[in-house]
Amino acid sequence: MSIWINEHSKVLVQGITGSQGTFHATKMIEYGTDIVGGVTPGKGGQSLDLFGKSVTVYDGMYEAIQATDANASVIYVPPQFAAEAIMEAADAFDQIKGEGVVVCITEGIPTLDMVKAVAYVNQRPGVRLIGPNCPGIITPGIEGGCKIGIMPGHIHKKGRIGIVSKSGTLTYEAVAQTMSIGEGQSTCIGIGGDPVNGTGFIDCLAGFQDDIQTEAIVMIGEIGGTAEEDAAAWAAENVTKPIVGFVAGATAPPGKRMGHAGAIISGGKGTAAEKFAAFKSAGIYVANDPSEIGAVLAVALKEAGLL
Amino acid sequence: MSIWINEHSKVLVQGITGSQGTFHATKMIEYGTDIVGGVTPGKGGQSLDLFGKSVTVYDGMYEAIQATDANASVIYVPPQFAAEAIMEAADAFDQIKGEGVVVCITEGIPTLDMVKAVAYVNQRPGVRLIGPNCPGIITPGIEGGCKIGIMPGHIHKKGRIGIVSKSGTLTYEAVAQTMSIGEGQSTCIGIGGDPVNGTGFIDCLAGFQDDIQTEAIVMIGEIGGTAEEDAAAWAAENVTKPIVGFVAGATAPPGKRMGHAGAIISGGKGTAAEKFAAFKSAGIYVANDPSEIGAVLAVALKEAGLL
Amino acid sequence: MFRKAGVNVLDGVHCTSIEDALSAYDSLGSKVVAVKSQIHAGGRGKGTLYSPESGEKVMEGGVKIAFSREDVELYSRNILGNKLVTIQTGENGKIVNNLYVEAGCAIAHEYYLAILVDREAKAVLIMASTEGGMDIEKVAENTPEALHKVWVDPAAGLLGFQKRNLGMDLGLSGAALKSFFGLLGKLYDVFVKNDCAMVEINPLVRSEDDEIIALDAKVSFDENASFRHKEWEDIRDLGEEDDAEVRAKELGLSYVKLDGDIGCLVNGAGLAMATMDVIQLYGGEPANFLDLGGGAGEDTVNAAFEIILEDHNVKGILVNIFGGIQRCDVVANGVLASVERIGLEVPLVIRLSGTNYKEGRAIIDASDLQTYSVDTLAEGAKKIVELIGGES
Amino acid sequence: MFRKAGVNVLDGVHCTSIEDALSAYDSLGSKVVAVKSQIHAGGRGKGTLYSPESGEKVMEGGVKIAFSREDVELYSRNILGNKLVTIQTGENGKIVNNLYVEAGCAIAHEYYLAILVDREAKAVLIMASTEGGMDIEKVAENTPEALHKVWVDPAAGLLGFQKRNLGMDLGLSGAALKSFFGLLGKLYDVFVKNDCAMVEINPLVRSEDDEIIALDAKVSFDENASFRHKEWEDIRDLGEEDDAEVRAKELGLSYVKLDGDIGCLVNGAGLAMATMDVIQLYGGEPANFLDLGGGAGEDTVNAAFEIILEDHNVKGILVNIFGGIQRCDVVANGVLASVERIGLEVPLVIRLSGTNYKEGRAIIDASDLQTYSVDTLAEGAKKIVELIGGES
């Protein structure tokens, strides 16, 4: 088991004919993801040869889902069109299958576009949006697996640790840390660093809590907002599996945006100190340095009788 | 039992200081409805003396619900402001109590306003909208009862027949018909004759099916749309209690609006003949004349072993 | 309206006389033009024009393509002042007082497009078909699957992918798809901004240079929204609407004239329809639909009574009131006042029920008016049919 | 922007010199005017002006009420060209090059109003308080319950009852409530239409004749939306922004200058923050935040390296790359190219992990560059702190 996606997930690539789309579609196929088609309006009917696989391009998501029976899509379209792409995917999955996973990699989508798109997705409760501005989601398999996004596939291995993070590269650090103590991953999710996004920490924690394969969780936050505090409070009540947490940005000055649109301390709120404190009071194991995550995770597993 | 409202429902009157609002608030109190307050923006703090009861006026629904713990409201505001009033009530009930019944009597609300308002209400699933352009809902009690709307209270009596109708006065006919065979009503609902409204036939049928007090149902439709056909199909699968049906407008010419904004046969669709046929094929007892409803109901009750 | 909103339309001129039409032809500078009857009803292309006096047929087709100045003159003459009967006007047709003379364009394909509110989905619905032209009712009836549909999410509005997908469903691509995309967005805005009930573009055409153009449009408005559209009063062509229906509306009544001989005065739209139905069930024919609305006063009852009696087909009247807001005594007084003022030469059956019915009946009984009081609608219908000598 | 949108504001004139300010005073025709420092930061009223050369204090308060022409001259002189330090500018303050001279109005009460996106609710949030004026940060901290909040449903937009209720929460009624209702609607439209990140009106005032007026506004924009707002380029006051930050942004980098001495070159915002955190954890102080973004080329790496070295506080550099999209070999080549071009006089620690890390390390090792390769972030941080002689 794993959460939301697995080795049998059939994935469409929105914006497949763009350079990012083509590049990452190839990488995903290389990893083992079942890419069943691509979507670029106006380029329907073309066929791309990617890593030895022939991939058909469709004009729209409705047509593509009907033709391929896909249950997930990943979006590499430019920020101007990304919110529309999210809504098209959400509506098409909702209407045709009643459910679907939409992963939006695109960075730089206007916040008000996302307010609208998230409200639209939320009206279609079977549809899950991951991102935007995120590395995506990966469920490593015994050989290959299902990688939907831009993370380097080769660093992962199937295992029992669920990882959720706001940051892309820090997720990779976390993966490397689990590997450093010999642990693999059930599913790793980058929820993205934008102020308004789809799937949040709590959704992921709930998913991991219910997943048989997952035995422990690594959760990586960053400054800005109160999602980490909310998740910690929720976890204290609802999660029985051990959680290891880290928050980036302890040294970030207030009022300055740290790369991610959402990573800003404003009005004295959203500091790393508050988030670490919330983690601690919720019984979450805290790593003060990402290079410590492995060691802390080992302690957590041991204390839970899992090592 | 009854559906959605009962003798303990606490009701607010939106637009209470208008002539319609004041008149019907008085009539409702007279019938026994627990009117706990009224709302007219800008007139908050006033107090009205209605049928010997002192009713406080509030400026807005949030304030009013918080002050009175109301669980229903009825709207008598002019069509220009009615959609806003619906949304205010829906949001206030949703935020404060997580649920509530909003009955909109107002006739003449623009259709696109209702498209927006109904979508808004539907995002607040605990809130039920009845109407607009309807007589309201009444649950007769042993003495008095809860009347939320404009129907003449005195014609009703507590009993086992559930009534649902698109039309106002035809509902009264149906009530009189049940009385003519000695039967009272559990709850009577006028869902209104507008093309876009809140609660529909199926919601009411589902409510009656689940209600212990209700043993048989009278359902009155009219030309336009396919709500009657949809309800008949649904009832065939889901309703075990006997239903008596009538449809008004067998003689209405196509393309002409018959009073109600929704009562129009367009493109050959929405005729009474189609609706009667749908009733019959769903096993609904059909009355060809509203004056026959009592007699047909008696037959239905007898065949169900209820008489 | 469309032109102002930036929707692609052909150049054209509104005309009310043959001279207008000829100078329009001269000014448009297009050898081929369309001469179109302007009435508020569809099916004009397949309609037939009749002389209003003699009833003789004048011409087939209310929309004609003119290839010369002479054609324009002929068609204008045949259209203006004559009666156009279409599938939507009913037998009586409508007198055509307005023409539209429109420049021609090289048509590559004709489509159909309509925007309306879907009451079941509670959302705006856009329908389009590659089968443009004259008989969309038939397309809808015979091949509903050829109609492509898009529902607009009330929250999100019409989205880009919806416009694109609908265009692609119609087989459009490249410049034509782009033109369609732009046009549809503007049309939807027109629909919403103007509180339309229905916008029907038939045909919507693709020109040979891949422009999408609204060639002919039929628009109806949501009358409930008239309070925020003062401009509608200028558009409304009162001459075309039934005079009595217009006056009734001004009084807050809903009145629709029908072809029978039993006048109906009822409170409530549903009950008014049921009254008509029951009259027919017992062998009569209703002369009208009339809903007093909620809580009419004596004056309104009075006016309603007069409107019914204006129809010289009326041989008897059935008053059917189930009082809710409406008080029966008010109706009784209104009826008496009317009869006193204008007299009554046809039989009158009155059924009063609900609020203040006892007082109402007492008022009728105390008067010297010759009426028949009944308890139920069925009795009333039977009685009035019997009184005017119909079957029963 | 507000004026154009019809929002009630006071008359005023932008000035860049004392002469401007005096003629503005003459033209406004109001005896009492406000003389306001214009910088992109809040807390100006409670700020302090210093001479940029001597560092001496010039005046308390960046917003002054002038009761005479002489006052205007004095305040303009004290403000223009001097450095304003406020609670939001940090210690360094900002040089004031622009003034706003604004007509006075008889203020009955001051309120606070802000519109922003609430990331938790995923909706636009409107906050208002009766505690207007200068210290809203303190109101939010000390008495958050005095802040009234309204969330805008993304589907329905800002509704009438929400505007009314918020106005009533502020204690408004009658003409003032009506004025607030209108102003709030327009402000919300401004917010949405201009893709604002935050609109803060402080103070929003009620005049003695019950008009609601936006007296002072601070607006920030959602930079992600710049593609649809070409007009922002005219508004942006580049002079005020850190030059290196602006150049970095043009190259697609995120760079924020800090006060420490260890330069950081990292891919990914989260990892860049974590790198700073870990440097501090081991006793060092980061000189900057720098995120290369996803998939930077050699040129970008090169430029990033140069931007870091421009900061003369930098005593050592830590490169920390976990390659995903980013290829480690590209970073290695970029670093080498930079060093070759501009030299390197400070120690350099490089940590390469992920995509193509072997190739990247091989490139570094094959060069004659004096660097320290490490495997983990912690090692890297320890090493660079040690190399520059800090504690570790």
Coordinates of C-alpha atoms in Angstrom, one line a residue, chain B:
Chain B
M1 CA -42.0 13.5 13.9
S2 CA -42.1 15.6 10.8
I3 CA -39.5 16.8 8.4
W4 CA -37.0 19.7 8.8
I5 CA -39.2 21.8 11.2
N6 CA -41.2 21.0 14.2
E7 CA -43.1 22.7 17.0
H8 CA -39.8 23.6 18.7
S9 CA -38.2 25.3 15.7
K10 CA -37.1 28.8 16.5
V11 CA -37.8 31.1 13.6
L12 CA -36.4 34.5 12.5
V13 CA -38.2 36.7 10.0
Q14 CA -35.9 38.5 7.5
G15 CA -37.6 41.7 6.4
I16 CA -39.9 41.8 9.4
T17 CA -40.4 45.5 9.3
G18 CA -41.8 45.5 5.8
S19 CA -45.6 45.2 5.4
Q20 CA -45.5 41.6 4.2
G21 CA -43.0 40.7 6.9
T22 CA -45.0 42.2 9.7
F23 CA -48.3 40.8 8.5
H24 CA -47.1 37.3 8.2
A25 CA -45.0 37.3 11.3
T26 CA -48.2 38.1 13.1
K27 CA -50.1 35.3 11.4
M28 CA -47.3 32.9 12.2
I29 CA -47.3 33.8 15.8
E30 CA -51.0 33.5 15.8
Y31 CA -50.7 30.0 14.5
G32 CA -48.2 29.0 17.2
T33 CA -44.8 29.4 15.4
D34 CA -42.0 30.3 17.8
I35 CA -40.9 33.6 16.1
V36 CA -37.8 34.5 18.1
G37 CA -36.8 37.7 16.3
G38 CA -36.7 39.6 13.1
V39 CA -34.0 41.1 10.9
T40 CA -34.0 44.4 9.1
P41 CA -30.6 46.1 8.5
G42 CA -30.5 49.5 10.0
K43 CA -33.5 48.8 12.3
G44 CA -31.7 46.7 14.9
G45 CA -32.7 47.4 18.5
Q46 CA -36.4 48.1 17.7
S47 CA -39.0 45.9 19.2
L48 CA -42.3 45.0 17.5
D49 CA -45.5 44.0 19.4
L50 CA -47.1 41.2 17.3
F51 CA -50.2 39.4 18.4
G52 CA -49.2 40.2 22.0
K53 CA -45.6 39.0 21.6
S54 CA -42.7 41.3 21.8
V55 CA -40.3 40.6 18.9
T56 CA -36.8 42.1 18.8
V57 CA -35.4 43.3 15.5
Y58 CA -31.7 42.7 14.7
D59 CA -29.5 44.4 12.1
G60 CA -28.1 41.1 10.6
M61 CA -28.5 37.4 10.7
Y62 CA -25.2 36.6 12.5
E63 CA -26.3 38.8 15.4
A64 CA -29.8 37.5 15.3
I65 CA -28.8 33.8 15.4
Q66 CA -26.3 34.4 18.1
A67 CA -28.9 36.2 20.2
T68 CA -31.8 33.9 19.7
D69 CA -30.3 30.4 18.9
A70 CA -32.7 30.3 15.9
N71 CA -32.6 27.3 13.6
A72 CA -34.8 28.6 10.8
S73 CA -35.5 31.8 9.0
V74 CA -38.2 33.1 6.6
I75 CA -37.5 35.8 4.0
Y76 CA -40.0 38.5 3.0
V77 CA -37.6 41.0 1.5
P78 CA -38.1 42.5 -2.0
P79 CA -36.7 40.6 -5.0
Q80 CA -33.8 43.0 -5.4
F81 CA -32.3 42.0 -2.0
A82 CA -33.7 38.5 -1.6
A83 CA -30.7 36.5 -3.0
E84 CA -28.4 38.4 -0.6
A85 CA -30.8 37.7 2.2
I86 CA -30.7 34.0 1.4
M87 CA -26.9 34.0 1.3
E88 CA -26.6 35.9 4.5
A89 CA -28.9 33.5 6.3
A90 CA -27.1 30.5 4.8
D91 CA -23.7 31.7 5.8
A92 CA -24.8 32.7 9.3
F93 CA -26.5 29.4 10.0
D94 CA -23.5 27.5 8.6
Q95 CA -20.9 29.5 10.6
I96 CA -22.8 29.6 13.9
K97 CA -24.8 26.4 14.0
G98 CA -23.6 24.3 11.1
E99 CA -27.2 24.0 10.0
G100 CA -30.5 25.8 9.4
V101 CA -33.6 26.0 7.3
V102 CA -34.0 29.1 5.1
V103 CA -37.5 29.6 3.6
C104 CA -37.7 32.3 0.9
I105 CA -41.2 33.5 0.1
T106 CA -40.2 36.3 -2.2
E107 CA -41.5 36.1 -5.7
G108 CA -39.7 37.7 -8.7
I109 CA -36.0 37.1 -7.9
P110 CA -33.8 37.2 -11.0
T111 CA -32.9 33.7 -12.2
L112 CA -29.1 34.4 -12.3
D113 CA -29.3 35.7 -8.7
M114 CA -30.8 32.4 -7.8
V115 CA -28.1 30.4 -9.7
K116 CA -25.6 32.2 -7.6
A117 CA -27.5 31.9 -4.3
V118 CA -28.3 28.2 -4.8
A119 CA -24.6 27.4 -5.5
Y120 CA -23.7 29.4 -2.4
V121 CA -26.2 27.4 -0.3
N122 CA -25.1 24.1 -1.7
Q123 CA -21.6 24.8 -0.5
R124 CA -23.0 24.9 3.0
P125 CA -24.5 21.4 3.2
G126 CA -26.0 21.8 6.6
V127 CA -28.3 24.5 5.3
R128 CA -31.6 23.8 3.5
L129 CA -33.2 26.4 1.3
I130 CA -36.9 26.2 0.6
G131 CA -38.2 28.3 -2.3
P132 CA -38.1 31.1 -3.4
N133 CA -41.5 32.0 -4.8
C134 CA -43.3 29.5 -2.5
P135 CA -45.8 29.5 0.3
G136 CA -43.3 28.0 2.7
I137 CA -43.4 24.9 5.0
I138 CA -45.8 24.0 7.7
T139 CA -45.8 21.2 10.3
P140 CA -49.2 21.2 12.0
G141 CA -49.1 20.4 15.7
I142 CA -51.8 19.0 18.0
E143 CA -52.6 22.6 18.8
G144 CA -51.2 25.2 16.5
G145 CA -47.8 24.0 15.2
C146 CA -45.0 25.5 13.2
K147 CA -45.9 27.5 10.1
I148 CA -43.1 29.2 8.2
G149 CA -44.6 31.0 5.3
I150 CA -47.9 32.4 4.0
M151 CA -50.2 29.5 3.9
P152 CA -53.5 29.8 5.8
G153 CA -52.8 27.9 9.0
H154 CA -56.4 27.0 9.9
I155 CA -56.9 24.6 7.0
H156 CA -54.2 22.2 8.4
K157 CA -54.4 19.4 11.0
K158 CA -51.7 17.2 12.3
G159 CA -51.7 13.8 10.6
R160 CA -49.8 11.3 8.5
I161 CA -49.8 12.7 5.0
G162 CA -46.8 14.5 3.6
I163 CA -47.5 17.1 0.9
V164 CA -45.0 18.6 -1.5
S165 CA -46.0 21.0 -4.3
K166 CA -44.6 23.6 -6.8
S167 CA -47.7 25.7 -6.4
G168 CA -49.0 27.7 -3.5
T169 CA -52.8 27.5 -3.8
L170 CA -52.7 24.0 -5.2
T171 CA -51.0 23.0 -2.0
Y172 CA -54.0 24.3 -0.1
E173 CA -56.3 22.4 -2.4
A174 CA -54.3 19.3 -1.6
V175 CA -54.5 20.0 2.1
A176 CA -58.3 20.4 1.9
Q177 CA -58.5 17.2 -0.1
T178 CA -56.7 15.2 2.7
M179 CA -59.0 16.8 5.2
S180 CA -62.0 15.7 3.1
I181 CA -61.2 12.1 3.8
G182 CA -60.3 12.8 7.4
E183 CA -56.6 12.8 7.1
G184 CA -54.2 15.4 8.5
Q185 CA -50.6 16.3 7.4
S186 CA -47.2 15.6 8.8
T187 CA -45.4 18.4 6.9
C188 CA -46.5 20.4 3.8
I189 CA -43.9 22.0 1.7
G190 CA -44.3 24.4 -1.2
I191 CA -41.0 24.2 -3.1
G192 CA -42.0 27.1 -5.4
G193 CA -42.5 27.6 -9.1
D194 CA -39.2 29.3 -10.1
P195 CA -36.9 27.6 -12.5
V196 CA -34.0 27.7 -10.1
N197 CA -34.8 26.9 -6.5
G198 CA -33.4 25.2 -3.4
T199 CA -35.1 22.1 -2.1
G200 CA -36.6 19.9 -4.8
F201 CA -39.1 17.1 -5.0
I202 CA -36.6 14.4 -4.4
D203 CA -35.3 16.1 -1.2
C204 CA -38.9 16.1 0.1
L205 CA -39.6 12.5 -1.0
A206 CA -36.5 11.4 0.8
G207 CA -37.5 13.3 3.9
F208 CA -41.0 11.8 3.9
Q209 CA -39.7 8.3 3.2
D210 CA -37.5 8.6 6.3
D211 CA -40.1 10.2 8.5
I212 CA -42.0 7.9 10.9
Q213 CA -45.0 10.2 11.1
T214 CA -45.5 10.3 7.3
E215 CA -47.4 7.3 5.9
A216 CA -48.4 8.6 2.5
I217 CA -47.3 11.4 0.2
V218 CA -49.1 13.9 -2.1
M219 CA -46.9 15.4 -4.8
I220 CA -48.1 18.3 -7.0
G221 CA -46.2 19.3 -10.0
E222 CA -46.7 21.6 -12.9
I223 CA -45.5 22.0 -16.5
G224 CA -41.9 23.0 -17.2
G225 CA -38.5 21.4 -16.6
T226 CA -38.2 17.7 -15.8
A227 CA -38.2 17.8 -12.0
E228 CA -41.4 15.7 -11.8
E229 CA -40.0 13.0 -14.1
D230 CA -36.7 12.9 -12.2
A231 CA -38.6 12.6 -8.9
A232 CA -40.8 9.9 -10.2
A233 CA -37.9 7.8 -11.4
W234 CA -36.2 8.4 -8.0
A235 CA -39.4 7.4 -6.1
A236 CA -39.7 4.2 -8.1
E237 CA -36.4 3.1 -6.6
N238 CA -36.4 4.7 -3.2
V239 CA -39.9 5.4 -1.9
T240 CA -42.0 2.6 -0.4
K241 CA -44.8 4.8 0.9
P242 CA -47.8 5.4 -1.4
I243 CA -47.7 8.6 -3.5
V244 CA -50.5 10.4 -5.1
G245 CA -49.6 12.8 -7.9
F246 CA -51.2 15.6 -9.8
V247 CA -49.7 17.9 -12.5
A248 CA -51.1 21.3 -13.4
G249 CA -51.0 22.7 -16.9
A250 CA -52.3 20.0 -19.2
T251 CA -54.1 22.7 -21.2
A252 CA -51.3 25.2 -21.2
P253 CA -50.1 26.2 -24.7
P254 CA -46.4 25.7 -25.5
G255 CA -44.0 28.6 -25.3
K256 CA -46.2 30.6 -23.0
R257 CA -45.2 31.3 -19.4
M258 CA -48.1 30.4 -17.0
G259 CA -47.6 32.8 -14.2
H260 CA -44.7 31.0 -12.5
A261 CA -41.4 31.9 -14.1
G262 CA -40.7 28.2 -14.5
A263 CA -44.0 27.1 -15.8
I264 CA -43.3 27.0 -19.5
I265 CA -43.3 24.2 -22.1
S266 CA -40.2 24.8 -24.3
G267 CA -38.9 22.8 -27.2
G268 CA -41.7 20.3 -26.7
K269 CA -40.3 19.5 -23.2
G270 CA -42.0 19.9 -19.8
T271 CA -45.6 18.9 -20.8
A272 CA -48.1 17.7 -18.3
A273 CA -48.7 14.6 -20.4
E274 CA -45.0 13.5 -20.0
K275 CA -45.1 14.1 -16.3
F276 CA -48.3 12.2 -15.8
A277 CA -46.9 9.3 -17.8
A278 CA -43.7 9.4 -15.7
F279 CA -45.9 9.3 -12.5
K280 CA -47.8 6.3 -13.8
S281 CA -44.8 4.3 -14.8
A282 CA -43.3 4.9 -11.4
G283 CA -46.3 3.5 -9.7
I284 CA -47.6 6.8 -8.4
Y285 CA -51.4 7.1 -8.0
V286 CA -52.6 9.8 -10.4
A287 CA -55.3 12.3 -9.8
N288 CA -56.6 13.9 -13.0
D289 CA -58.4 16.7 -11.2
P290 CA -57.2 18.3 -7.9
S291 CA -60.7 17.7 -6.5
E292 CA -60.0 14.0 -6.9
I293 CA -56.9 13.9 -4.7
G294 CA -58.8 12.9 -1.6
A295 CA -60.5 10.0 -3.3
V296 CA -57.3 8.8 -4.9
L297 CA -55.5 9.1 -1.7
A298 CA -58.1 7.0 0.0
V299 CA -57.6 4.3 -2.6
A300 CA -53.8 4.4 -2.1
L301 CA -54.1 4.2 1.6
K302 CA -56.5 1.3 1.3
E303 CA -54.3 -0.6 -1.1
A304 CA -51.3 -0.1 1.2
G305 CA -53.3 -1.5 4.1
L306 CA -53.4 1.9 5.8
L307 CA -57.1 2.4 5.8

